PDB file of C-alpha atoms in Angstrom:
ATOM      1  CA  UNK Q 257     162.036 117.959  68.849  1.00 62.00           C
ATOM      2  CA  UNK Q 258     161.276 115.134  71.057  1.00 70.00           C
ATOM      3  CA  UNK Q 259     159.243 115.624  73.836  1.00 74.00           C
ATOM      4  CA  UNK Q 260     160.061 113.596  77.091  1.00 86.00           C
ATOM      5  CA  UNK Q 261     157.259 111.446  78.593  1.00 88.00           C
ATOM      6  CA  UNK Q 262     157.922 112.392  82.179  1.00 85.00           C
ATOM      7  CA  UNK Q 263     157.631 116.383  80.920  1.00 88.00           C
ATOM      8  CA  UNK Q 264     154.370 114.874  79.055  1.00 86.00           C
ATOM      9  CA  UNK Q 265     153.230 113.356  82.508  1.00 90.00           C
ATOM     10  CA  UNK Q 266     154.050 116.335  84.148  1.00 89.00           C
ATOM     11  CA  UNK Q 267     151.905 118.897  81.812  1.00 90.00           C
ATOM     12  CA  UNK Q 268     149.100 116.377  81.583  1.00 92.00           C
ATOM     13  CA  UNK Q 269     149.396 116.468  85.446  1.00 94.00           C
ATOM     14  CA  UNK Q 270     149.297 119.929  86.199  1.00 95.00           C
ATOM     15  CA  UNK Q 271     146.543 120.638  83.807  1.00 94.00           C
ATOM     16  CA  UNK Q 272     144.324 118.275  85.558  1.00 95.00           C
ATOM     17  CA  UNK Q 273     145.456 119.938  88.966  1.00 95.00           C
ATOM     18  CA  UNK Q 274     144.694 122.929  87.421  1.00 95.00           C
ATOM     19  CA  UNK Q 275     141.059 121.363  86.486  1.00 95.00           C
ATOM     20  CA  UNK Q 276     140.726 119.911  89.518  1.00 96.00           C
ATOM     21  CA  UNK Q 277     140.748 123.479  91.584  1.00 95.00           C
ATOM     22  CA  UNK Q 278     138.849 125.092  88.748  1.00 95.00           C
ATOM     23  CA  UNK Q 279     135.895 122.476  89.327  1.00 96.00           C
ATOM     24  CA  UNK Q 280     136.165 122.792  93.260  1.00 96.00           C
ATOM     25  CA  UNK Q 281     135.777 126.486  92.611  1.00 96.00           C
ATOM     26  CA  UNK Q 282     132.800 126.213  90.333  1.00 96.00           C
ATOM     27  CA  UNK Q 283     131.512 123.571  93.048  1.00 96.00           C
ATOM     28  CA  UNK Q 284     131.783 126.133  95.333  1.00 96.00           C
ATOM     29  CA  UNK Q 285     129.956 128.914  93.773  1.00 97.00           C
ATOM     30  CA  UNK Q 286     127.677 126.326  93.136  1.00 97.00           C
ATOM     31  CA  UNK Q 287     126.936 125.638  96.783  1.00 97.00           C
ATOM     32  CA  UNK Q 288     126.938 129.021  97.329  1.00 98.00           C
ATOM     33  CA  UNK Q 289     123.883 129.905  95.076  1.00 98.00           C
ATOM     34  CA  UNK Q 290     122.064 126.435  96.330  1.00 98.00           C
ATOM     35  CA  UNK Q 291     122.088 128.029  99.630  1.00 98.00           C
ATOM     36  CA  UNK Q 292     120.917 131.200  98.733  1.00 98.00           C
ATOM     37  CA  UNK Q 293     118.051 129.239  96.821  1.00 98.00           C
ATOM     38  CA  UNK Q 294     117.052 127.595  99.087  1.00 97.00           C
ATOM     39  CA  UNK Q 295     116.885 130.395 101.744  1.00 97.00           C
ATOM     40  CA  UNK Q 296     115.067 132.897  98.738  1.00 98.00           C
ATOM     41  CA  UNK Q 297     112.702 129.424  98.354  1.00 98.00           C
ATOM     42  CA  UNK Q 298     112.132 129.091 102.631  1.00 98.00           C
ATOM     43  CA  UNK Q 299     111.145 133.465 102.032  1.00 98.00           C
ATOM     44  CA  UNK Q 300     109.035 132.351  99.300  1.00 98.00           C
ATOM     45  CA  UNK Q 301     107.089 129.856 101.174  1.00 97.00           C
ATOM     46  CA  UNK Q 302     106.721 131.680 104.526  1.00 97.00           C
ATOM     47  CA  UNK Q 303     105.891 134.828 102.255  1.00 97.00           C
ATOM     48  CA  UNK Q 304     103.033 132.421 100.688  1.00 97.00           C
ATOM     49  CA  UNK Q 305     101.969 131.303 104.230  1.00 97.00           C
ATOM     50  CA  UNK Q 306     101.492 134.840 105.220  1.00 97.00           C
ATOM     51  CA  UNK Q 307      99.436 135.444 101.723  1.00 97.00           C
ATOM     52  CA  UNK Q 308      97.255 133.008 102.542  1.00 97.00           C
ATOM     53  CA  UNK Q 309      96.155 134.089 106.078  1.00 96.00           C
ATOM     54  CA  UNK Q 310      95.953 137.402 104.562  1.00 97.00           C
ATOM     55  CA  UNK Q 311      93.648 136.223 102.017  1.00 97.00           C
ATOM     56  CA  UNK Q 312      91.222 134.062 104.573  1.00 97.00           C
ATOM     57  CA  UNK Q 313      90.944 137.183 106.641  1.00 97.00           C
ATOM     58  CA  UNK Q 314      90.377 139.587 104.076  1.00 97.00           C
ATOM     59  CA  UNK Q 315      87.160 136.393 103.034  1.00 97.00           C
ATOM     60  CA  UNK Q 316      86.408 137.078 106.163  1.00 97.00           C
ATOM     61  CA  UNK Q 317      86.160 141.336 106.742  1.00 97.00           C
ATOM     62  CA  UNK Q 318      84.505 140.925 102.808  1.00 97.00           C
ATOM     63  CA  UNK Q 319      81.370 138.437 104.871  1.00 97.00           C
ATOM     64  CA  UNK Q 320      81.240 140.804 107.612  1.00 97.00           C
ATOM     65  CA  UNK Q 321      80.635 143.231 105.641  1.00 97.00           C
ATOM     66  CA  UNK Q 322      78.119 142.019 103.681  1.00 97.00           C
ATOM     67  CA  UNK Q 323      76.325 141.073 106.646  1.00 97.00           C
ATOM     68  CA  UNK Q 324      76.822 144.941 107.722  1.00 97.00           C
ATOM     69  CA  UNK Q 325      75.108 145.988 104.263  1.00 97.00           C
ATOM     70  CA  UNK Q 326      72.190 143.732 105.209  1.00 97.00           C
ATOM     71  CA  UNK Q 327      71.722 144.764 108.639  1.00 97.00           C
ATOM     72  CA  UNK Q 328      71.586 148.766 107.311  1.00 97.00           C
ATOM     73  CA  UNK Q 329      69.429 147.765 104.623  1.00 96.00           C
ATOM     74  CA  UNK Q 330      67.217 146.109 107.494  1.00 96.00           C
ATOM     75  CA  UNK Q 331      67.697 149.532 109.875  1.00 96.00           C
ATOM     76  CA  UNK Q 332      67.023 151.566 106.944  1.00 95.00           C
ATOM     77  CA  UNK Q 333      63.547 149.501 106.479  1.00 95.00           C
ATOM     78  CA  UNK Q 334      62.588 149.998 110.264  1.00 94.00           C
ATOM     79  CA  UNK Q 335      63.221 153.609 110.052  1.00 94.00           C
ATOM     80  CA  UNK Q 336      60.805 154.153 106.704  1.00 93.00           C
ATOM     81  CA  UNK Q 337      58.263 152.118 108.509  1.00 92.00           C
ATOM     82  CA  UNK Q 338      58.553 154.368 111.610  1.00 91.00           C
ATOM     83  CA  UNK Q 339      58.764 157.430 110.190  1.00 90.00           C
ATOM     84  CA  UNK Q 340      55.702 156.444 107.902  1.00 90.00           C
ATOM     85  CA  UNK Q 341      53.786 155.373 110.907  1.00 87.00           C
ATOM     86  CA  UNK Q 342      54.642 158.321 112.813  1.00 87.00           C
ATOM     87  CA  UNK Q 343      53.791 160.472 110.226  1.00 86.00           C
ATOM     88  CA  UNK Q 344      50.286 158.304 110.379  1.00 85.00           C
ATOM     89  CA  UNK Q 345      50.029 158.882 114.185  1.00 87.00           C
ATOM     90  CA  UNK Q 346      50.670 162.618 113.822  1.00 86.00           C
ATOM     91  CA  UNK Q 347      47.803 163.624 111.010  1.00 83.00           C
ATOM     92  CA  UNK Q 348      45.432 161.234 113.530  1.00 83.00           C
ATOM     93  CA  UNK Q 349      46.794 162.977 116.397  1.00 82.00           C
ATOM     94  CA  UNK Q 350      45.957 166.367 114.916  1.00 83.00           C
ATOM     95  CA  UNK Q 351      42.735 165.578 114.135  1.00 84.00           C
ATOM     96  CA  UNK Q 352      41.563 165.005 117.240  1.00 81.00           C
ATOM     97  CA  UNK Q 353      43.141 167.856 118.852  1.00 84.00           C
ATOM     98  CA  UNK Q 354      41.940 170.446 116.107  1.00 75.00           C
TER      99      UNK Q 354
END
């Protein structure tokens, strides 16, 4: 059976149609993800932005807060010295009453 080179032309033609709107599909879909990269990458990055202003004021509560722990280490002080020297003041204060 001989095959007739305009039927040949023909098939060879409308498989590479057929190709042709397969690729423009996948090309599509293609696209289609690429955008929805690069909007999950944009969420990424303003998601890291927020990170990172989260972590420089977090540095910063964490050196308040040390400075807290000094200052009531410091209060702390004051009041044993106080307390010791009122103690002081009282016995010399009861002596010379009694």
């Amino acid at each position: 059976m001989a095959i007739n080179l305009d039927e040949l032309a023909g098939i060879v033609r409308q498989g590479f149609k057929e190709m042709h709107e397969s690729f423009a599909e996948v090309n599509s879909r293609i696209d289609k993800v690429e955008n929805r990269l690069d909007s999950v990458e944009q969420r990424m990055n303003g998601l890291e932005h927020r990170m990172t202003g989260l972590e420089q004021r977090m540095d910063g509560i964490e050196l308040r807060m040390d400075r807290m722990d000094n200052r009531l280490v410091n209060i702390e002080n004051d009041v044993s010295f106080l307390s010791r020297g009122f103690g002081e003041h009282s016995v010399l204060l009861n002596r010379l009453v009694n």
